[in-house]
CSV table of N, CA and C in Angstrom, one decimal:
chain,number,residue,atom,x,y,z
G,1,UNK,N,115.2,88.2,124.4
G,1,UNK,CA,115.4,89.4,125.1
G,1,UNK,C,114.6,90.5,124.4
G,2,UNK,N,114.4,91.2,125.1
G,2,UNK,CA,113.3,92.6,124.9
G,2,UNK,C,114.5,93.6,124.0
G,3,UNK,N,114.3,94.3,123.2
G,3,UNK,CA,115.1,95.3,122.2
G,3,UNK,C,114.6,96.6,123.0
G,4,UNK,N,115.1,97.7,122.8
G,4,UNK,CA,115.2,98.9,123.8
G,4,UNK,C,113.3,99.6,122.8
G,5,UNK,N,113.4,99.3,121.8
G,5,UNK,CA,111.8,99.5,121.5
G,5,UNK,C,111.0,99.1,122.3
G,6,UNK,N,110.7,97.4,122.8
G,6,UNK,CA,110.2,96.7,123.3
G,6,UNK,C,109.7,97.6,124.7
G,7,UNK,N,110.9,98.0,125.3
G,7,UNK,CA,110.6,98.3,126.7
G,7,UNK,C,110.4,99.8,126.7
G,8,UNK,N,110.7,100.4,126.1
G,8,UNK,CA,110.5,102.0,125.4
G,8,UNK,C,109.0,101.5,125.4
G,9,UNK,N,108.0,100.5,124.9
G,9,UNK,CA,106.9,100.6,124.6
G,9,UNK,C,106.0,100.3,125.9
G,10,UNK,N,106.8,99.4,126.6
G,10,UNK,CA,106.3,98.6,128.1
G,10,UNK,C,106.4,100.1,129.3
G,11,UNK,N,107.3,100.7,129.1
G,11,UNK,CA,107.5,101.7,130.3
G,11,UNK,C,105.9,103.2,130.0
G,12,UNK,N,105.9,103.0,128.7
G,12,UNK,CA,104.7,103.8,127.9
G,12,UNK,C,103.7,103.4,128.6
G,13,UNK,N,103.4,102.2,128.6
G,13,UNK,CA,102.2,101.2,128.9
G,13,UNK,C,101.7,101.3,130.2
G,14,UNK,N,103.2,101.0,131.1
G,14,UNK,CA,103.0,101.7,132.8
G,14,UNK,C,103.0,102.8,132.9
G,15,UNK,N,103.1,103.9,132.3
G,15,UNK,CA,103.0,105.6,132.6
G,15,UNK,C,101.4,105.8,132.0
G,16,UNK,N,101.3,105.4,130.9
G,16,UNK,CA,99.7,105.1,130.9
G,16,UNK,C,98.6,104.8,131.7
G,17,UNK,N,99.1,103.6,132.1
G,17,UNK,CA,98.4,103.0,133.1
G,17,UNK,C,98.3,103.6,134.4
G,18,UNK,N,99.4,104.1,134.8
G,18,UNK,CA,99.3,105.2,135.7
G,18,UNK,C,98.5,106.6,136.2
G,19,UNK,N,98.7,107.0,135.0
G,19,UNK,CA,98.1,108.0,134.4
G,19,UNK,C,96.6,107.9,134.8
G,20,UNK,N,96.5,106.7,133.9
G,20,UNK,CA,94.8,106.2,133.8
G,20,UNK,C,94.6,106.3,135.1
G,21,UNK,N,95.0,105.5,135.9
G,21,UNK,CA,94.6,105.4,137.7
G,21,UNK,C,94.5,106.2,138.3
G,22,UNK,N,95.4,107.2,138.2
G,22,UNK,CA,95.5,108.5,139.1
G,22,UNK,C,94.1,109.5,138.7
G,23,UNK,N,94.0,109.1,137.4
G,23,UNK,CA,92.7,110.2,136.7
G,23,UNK,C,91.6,109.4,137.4
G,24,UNK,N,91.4,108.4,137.6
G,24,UNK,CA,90.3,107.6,137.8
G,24,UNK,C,90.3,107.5,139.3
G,25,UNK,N,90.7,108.2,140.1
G,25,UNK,CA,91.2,108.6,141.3
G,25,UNK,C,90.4,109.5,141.4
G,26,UNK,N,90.9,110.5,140.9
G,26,UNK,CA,90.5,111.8,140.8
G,26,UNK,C,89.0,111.8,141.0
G,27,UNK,N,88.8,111.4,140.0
G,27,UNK,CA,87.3,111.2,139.4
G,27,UNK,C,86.5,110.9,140.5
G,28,UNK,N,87.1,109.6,140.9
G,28,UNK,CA,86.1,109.3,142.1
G,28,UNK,C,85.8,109.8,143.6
G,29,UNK,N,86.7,110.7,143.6
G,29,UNK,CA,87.2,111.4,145.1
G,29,UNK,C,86.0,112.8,144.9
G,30,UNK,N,86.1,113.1,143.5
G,30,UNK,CA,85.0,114.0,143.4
G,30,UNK,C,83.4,113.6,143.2
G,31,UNK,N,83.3,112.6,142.5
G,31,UNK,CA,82.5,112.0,143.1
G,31,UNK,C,81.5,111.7,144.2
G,32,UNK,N,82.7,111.5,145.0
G,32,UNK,CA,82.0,111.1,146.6
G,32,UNK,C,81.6,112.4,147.0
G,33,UNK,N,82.9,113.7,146.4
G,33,UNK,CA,82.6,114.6,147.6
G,33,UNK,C,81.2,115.4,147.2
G,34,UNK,N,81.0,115.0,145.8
G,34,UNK,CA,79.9,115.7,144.8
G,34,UNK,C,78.3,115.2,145.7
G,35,UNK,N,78.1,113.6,145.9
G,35,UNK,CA,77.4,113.3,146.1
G,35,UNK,C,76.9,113.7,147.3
G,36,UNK,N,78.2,113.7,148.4
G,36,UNK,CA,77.8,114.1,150.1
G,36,UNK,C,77.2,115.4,150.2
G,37,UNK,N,77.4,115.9,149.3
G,37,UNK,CA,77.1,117.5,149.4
G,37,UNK,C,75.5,117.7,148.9
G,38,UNK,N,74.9,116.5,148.0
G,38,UNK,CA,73.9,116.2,148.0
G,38,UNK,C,72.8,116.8,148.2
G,39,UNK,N,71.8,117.6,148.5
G,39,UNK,CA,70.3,117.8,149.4
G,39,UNK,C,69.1,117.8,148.1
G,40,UNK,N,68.0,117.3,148.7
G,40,UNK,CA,66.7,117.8,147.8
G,40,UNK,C,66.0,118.3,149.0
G,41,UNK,N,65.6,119.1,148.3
G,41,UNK,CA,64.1,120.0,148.6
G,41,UNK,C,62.5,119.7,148.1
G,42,UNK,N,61.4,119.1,148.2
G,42,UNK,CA,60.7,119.1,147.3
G,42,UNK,C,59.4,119.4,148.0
G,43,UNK,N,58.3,119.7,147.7
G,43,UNK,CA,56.7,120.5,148.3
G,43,UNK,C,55.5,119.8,147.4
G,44,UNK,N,54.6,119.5,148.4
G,44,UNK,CA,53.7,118.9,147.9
G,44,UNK,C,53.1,120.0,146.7
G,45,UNK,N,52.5,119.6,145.9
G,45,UNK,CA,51.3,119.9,144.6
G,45,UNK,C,50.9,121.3,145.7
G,46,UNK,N,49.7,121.1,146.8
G,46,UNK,CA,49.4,122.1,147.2
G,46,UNK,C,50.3,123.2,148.2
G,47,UNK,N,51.8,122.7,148.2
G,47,UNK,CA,52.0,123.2,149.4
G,47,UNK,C,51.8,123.1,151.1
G,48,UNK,N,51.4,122.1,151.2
G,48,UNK,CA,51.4,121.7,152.8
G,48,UNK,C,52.3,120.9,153.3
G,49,UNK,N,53.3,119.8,152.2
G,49,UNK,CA,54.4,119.3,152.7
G,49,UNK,C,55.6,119.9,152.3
G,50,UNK,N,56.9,120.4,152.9
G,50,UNK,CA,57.7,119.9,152.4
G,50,UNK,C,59.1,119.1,153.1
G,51,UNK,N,59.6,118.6,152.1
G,51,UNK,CA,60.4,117.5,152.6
G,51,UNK,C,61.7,118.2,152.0
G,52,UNK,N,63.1,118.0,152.8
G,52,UNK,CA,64.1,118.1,152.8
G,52,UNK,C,65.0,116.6,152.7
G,53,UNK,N,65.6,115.7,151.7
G,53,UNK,CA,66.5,114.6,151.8
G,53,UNK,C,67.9,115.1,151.9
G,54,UNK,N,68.6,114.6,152.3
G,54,UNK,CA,70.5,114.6,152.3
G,54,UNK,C,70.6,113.4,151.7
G,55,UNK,N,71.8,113.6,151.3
G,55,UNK,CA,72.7,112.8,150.1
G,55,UNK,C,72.5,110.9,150.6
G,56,UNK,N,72.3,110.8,151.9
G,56,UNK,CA,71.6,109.3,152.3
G,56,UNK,C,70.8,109.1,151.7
G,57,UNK,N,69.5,110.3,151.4
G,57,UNK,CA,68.6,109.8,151.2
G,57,UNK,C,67.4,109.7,152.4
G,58,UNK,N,68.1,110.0,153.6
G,58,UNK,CA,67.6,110.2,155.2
G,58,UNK,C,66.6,111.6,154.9
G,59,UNK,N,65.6,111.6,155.7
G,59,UNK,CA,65.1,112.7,155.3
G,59,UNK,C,66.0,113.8,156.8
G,60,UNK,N,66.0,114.9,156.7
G,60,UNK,CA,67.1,115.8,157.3
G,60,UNK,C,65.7,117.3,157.7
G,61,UNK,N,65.0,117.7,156.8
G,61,UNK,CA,64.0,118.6,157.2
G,61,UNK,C,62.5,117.6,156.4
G,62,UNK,N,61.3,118.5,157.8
G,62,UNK,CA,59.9,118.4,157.1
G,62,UNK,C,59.1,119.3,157.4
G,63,UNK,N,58.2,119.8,157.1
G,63,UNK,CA,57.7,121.3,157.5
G,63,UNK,C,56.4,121.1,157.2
G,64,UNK,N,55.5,120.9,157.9
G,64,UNK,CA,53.9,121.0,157.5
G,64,UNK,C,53.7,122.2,157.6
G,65,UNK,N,52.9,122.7,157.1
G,65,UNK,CA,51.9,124.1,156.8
G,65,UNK,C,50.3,123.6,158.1
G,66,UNK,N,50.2,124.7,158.6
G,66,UNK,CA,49.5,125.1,159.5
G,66,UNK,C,47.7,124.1,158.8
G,67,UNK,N,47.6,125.0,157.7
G,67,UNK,CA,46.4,124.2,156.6
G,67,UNK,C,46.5,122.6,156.9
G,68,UNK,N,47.5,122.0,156.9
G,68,UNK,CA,47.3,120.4,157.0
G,68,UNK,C,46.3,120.4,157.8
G,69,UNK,N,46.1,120.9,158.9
G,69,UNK,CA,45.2,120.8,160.1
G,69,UNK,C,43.9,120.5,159.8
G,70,UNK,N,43.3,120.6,158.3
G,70,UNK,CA,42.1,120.9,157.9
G,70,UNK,C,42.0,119.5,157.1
G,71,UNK,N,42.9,118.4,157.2
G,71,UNK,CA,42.3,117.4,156.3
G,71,UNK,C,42.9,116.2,157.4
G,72,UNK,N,42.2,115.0,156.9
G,72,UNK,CA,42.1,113.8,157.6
G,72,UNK,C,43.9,113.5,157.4
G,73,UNK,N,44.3,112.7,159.0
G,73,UNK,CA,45.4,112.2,159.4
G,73,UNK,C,46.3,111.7,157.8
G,74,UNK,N,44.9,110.4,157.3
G,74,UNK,CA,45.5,109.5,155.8
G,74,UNK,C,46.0,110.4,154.9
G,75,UNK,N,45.5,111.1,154.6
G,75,UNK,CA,45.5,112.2,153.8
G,75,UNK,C,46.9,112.7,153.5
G,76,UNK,N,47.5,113.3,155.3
G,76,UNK,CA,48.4,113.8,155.2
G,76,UNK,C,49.8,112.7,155.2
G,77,UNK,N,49.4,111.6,155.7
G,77,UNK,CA,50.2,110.5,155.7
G,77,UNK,C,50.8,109.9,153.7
G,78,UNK,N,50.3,109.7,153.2
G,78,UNK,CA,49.6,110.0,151.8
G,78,UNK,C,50.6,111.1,151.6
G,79,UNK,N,50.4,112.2,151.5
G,79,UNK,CA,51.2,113.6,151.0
G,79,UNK,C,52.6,113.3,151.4
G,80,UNK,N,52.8,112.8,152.5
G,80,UNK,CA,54.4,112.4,153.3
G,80,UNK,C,55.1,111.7,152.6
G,81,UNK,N,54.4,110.5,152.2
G,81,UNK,CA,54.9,109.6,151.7
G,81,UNK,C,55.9,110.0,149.8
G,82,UNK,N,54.5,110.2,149.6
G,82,UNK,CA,54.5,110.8,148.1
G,82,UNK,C,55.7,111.8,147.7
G,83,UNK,N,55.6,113.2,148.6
G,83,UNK,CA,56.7,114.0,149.2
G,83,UNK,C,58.0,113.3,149.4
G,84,UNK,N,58.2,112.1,149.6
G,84,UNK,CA,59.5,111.3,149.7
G,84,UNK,C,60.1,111.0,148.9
G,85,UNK,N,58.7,110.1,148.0
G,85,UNK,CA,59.2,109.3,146.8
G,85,UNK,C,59.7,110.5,146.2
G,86,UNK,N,58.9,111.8,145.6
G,86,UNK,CA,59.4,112.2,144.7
G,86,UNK,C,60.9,113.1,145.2
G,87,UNK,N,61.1,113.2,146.6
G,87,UNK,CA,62.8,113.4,147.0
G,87,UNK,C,63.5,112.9,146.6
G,88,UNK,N,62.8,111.3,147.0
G,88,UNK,CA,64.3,110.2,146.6
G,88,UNK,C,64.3,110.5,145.2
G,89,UNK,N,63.6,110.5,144.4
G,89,UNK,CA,63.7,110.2,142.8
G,89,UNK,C,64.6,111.2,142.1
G,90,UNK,N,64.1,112.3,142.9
G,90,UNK,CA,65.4,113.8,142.4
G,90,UNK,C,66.3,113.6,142.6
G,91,UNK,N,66.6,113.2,144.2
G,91,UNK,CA,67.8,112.9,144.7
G,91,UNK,C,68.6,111.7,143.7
G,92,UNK,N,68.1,110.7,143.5
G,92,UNK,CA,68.8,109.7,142.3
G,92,UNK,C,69.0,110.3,141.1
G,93,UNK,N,68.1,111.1,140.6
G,93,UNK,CA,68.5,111.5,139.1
G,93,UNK,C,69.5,112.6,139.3
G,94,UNK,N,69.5,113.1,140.6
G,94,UNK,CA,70.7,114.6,140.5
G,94,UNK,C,72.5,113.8,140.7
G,95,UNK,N,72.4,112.1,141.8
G,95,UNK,CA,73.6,111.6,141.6
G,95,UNK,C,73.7,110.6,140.7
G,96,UNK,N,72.7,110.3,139.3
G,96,UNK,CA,72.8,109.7,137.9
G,96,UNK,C,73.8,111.3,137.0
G,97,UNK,N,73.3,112.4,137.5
G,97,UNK,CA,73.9,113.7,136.8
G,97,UNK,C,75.2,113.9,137.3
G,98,UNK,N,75.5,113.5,138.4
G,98,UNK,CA,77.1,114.0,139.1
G,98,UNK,C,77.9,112.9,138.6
G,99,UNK,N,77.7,111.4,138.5
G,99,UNK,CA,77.8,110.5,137.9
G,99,UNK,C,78.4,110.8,136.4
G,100,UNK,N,77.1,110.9,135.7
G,100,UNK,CA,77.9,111.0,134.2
G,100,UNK,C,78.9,112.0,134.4
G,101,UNK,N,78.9,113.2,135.1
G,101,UNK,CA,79.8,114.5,135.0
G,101,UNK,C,81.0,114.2,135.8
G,102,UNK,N,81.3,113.1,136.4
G,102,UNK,CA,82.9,112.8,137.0
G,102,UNK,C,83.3,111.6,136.0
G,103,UNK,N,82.5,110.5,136.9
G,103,UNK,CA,82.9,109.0,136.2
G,103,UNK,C,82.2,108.5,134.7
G,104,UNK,N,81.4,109.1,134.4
G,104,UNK,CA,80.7,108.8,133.7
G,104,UNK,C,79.7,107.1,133.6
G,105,UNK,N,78.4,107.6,133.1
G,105,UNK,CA,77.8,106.0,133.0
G,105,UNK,C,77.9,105.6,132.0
G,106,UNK,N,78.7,105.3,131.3
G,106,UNK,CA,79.0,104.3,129.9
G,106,UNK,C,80.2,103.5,130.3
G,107,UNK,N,80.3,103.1,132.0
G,107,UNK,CA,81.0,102.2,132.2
G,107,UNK,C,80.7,101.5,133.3
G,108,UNK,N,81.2,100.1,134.1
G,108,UNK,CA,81.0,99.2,135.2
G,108,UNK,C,80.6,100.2,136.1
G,109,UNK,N,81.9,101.2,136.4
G,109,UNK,CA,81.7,101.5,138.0
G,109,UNK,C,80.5,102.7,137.7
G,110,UNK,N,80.8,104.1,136.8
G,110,UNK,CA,79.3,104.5,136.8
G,110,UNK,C,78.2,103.9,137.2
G,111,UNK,N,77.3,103.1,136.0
G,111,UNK,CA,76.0,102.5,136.5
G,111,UNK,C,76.3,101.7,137.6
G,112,UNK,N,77.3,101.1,138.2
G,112,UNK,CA,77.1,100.5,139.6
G,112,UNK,C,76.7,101.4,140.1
G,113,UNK,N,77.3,102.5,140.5
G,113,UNK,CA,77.1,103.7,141.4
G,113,UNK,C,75.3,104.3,141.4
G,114,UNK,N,74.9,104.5,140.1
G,114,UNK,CA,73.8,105.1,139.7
G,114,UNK,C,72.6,103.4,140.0
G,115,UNK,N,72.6,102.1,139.9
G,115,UNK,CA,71.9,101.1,140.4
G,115,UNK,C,71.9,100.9,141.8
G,116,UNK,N,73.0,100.8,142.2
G,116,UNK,CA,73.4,100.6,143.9
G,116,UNK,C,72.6,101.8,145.0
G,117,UNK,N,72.6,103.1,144.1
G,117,UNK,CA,72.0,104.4,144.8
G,117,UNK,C,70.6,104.2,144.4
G,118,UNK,N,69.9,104.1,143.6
G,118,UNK,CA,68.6,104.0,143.1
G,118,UNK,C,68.1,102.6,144.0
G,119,UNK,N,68.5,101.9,143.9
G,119,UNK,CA,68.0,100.4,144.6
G,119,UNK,C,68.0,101.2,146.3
G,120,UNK,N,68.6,101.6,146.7
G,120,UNK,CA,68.9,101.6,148.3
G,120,UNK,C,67.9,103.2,148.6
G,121,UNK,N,68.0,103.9,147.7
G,121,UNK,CA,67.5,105.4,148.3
G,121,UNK,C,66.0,105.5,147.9
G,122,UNK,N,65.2,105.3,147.0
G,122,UNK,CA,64.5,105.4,145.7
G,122,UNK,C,63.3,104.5,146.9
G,123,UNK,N,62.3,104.8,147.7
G,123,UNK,CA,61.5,104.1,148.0
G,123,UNK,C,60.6,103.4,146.9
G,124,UNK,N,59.8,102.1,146.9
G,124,UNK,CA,58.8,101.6,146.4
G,124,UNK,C,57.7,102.8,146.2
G,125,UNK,N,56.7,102.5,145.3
G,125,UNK,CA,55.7,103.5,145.0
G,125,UNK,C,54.5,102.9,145.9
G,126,UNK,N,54.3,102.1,146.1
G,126,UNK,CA,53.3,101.7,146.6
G,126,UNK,C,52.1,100.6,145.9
G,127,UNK,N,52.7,100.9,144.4
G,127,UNK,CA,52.0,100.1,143.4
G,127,UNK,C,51.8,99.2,142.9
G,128,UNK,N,52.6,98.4,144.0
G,128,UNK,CA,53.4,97.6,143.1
G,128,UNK,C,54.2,96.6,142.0
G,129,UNK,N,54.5,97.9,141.4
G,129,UNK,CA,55.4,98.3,140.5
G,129,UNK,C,57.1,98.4,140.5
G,130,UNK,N,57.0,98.6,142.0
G,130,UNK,CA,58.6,98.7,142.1
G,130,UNK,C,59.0,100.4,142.4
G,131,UNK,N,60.6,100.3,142.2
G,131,UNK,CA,60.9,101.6,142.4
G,131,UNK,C,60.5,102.2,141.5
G,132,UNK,N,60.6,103.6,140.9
G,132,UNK,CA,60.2,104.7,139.9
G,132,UNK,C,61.7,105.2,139.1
């Protein structure tokens, strides 16, 4: 039989445990709402592209400058592209930052979160090398 210590220790253990969950709750509800709320902004080197991503990763705005008109189609295709990668890449490193600041990455579900986003949003370079 269990001594009133014993379960004095066990009831600790499930208020703990609870505790833990409810925090780890928390955490993640902000999280998600940290992430959706999401946007990058980023402009080419000279200024002729810029790109707008949402927290998908979808691009949501793009805005050429009038000047593009003065260089070949590849060119600007090229700039588009590039303009993306380096959206997605902000966009990953800004939810690797909301990441450590709720759940933190020195555990499973962090870096799931921070791999699983990077793998899916983070286009190829073209080099390939893989993602960046």
């Amino acid at each position: 039989m269990l001594g009133d210590e014993d379960l004095d220790a066990a009831e600790r253990w499930v208020d703990n445990w609870e505790s833990g969950l409810a925090e780890r709750l928390r955490q993640t509800r902000e999280l998600s709402q940290r992430v959706s709320a999401l946007t990058v902004t980023v402009h080419s080197d000279d200024g002729l592209v810029e790109m707008t991503v949402g927290s998908s990763g979808a691009v949501t705005g793009l805005r050429l400058d009038e000047r593009i008109r003065r260089q070949p189609a590849d060119r600007t295709a090229e700039q588009i592209l590039a303009v993306l990668r380096q959206a997605t890449t902000e966009l990953a490193a800004q939810v690797a930052r909301v990441t450590e600041e709720t759940v933190g990455t020195d555990n499973e579900t962090g870096r799931a979160v921070v791999a699983s986003f990077t793998s899916r949003i983070v286009p190829d370079d073209g080099s390939g090398h893989g993602r960046r």
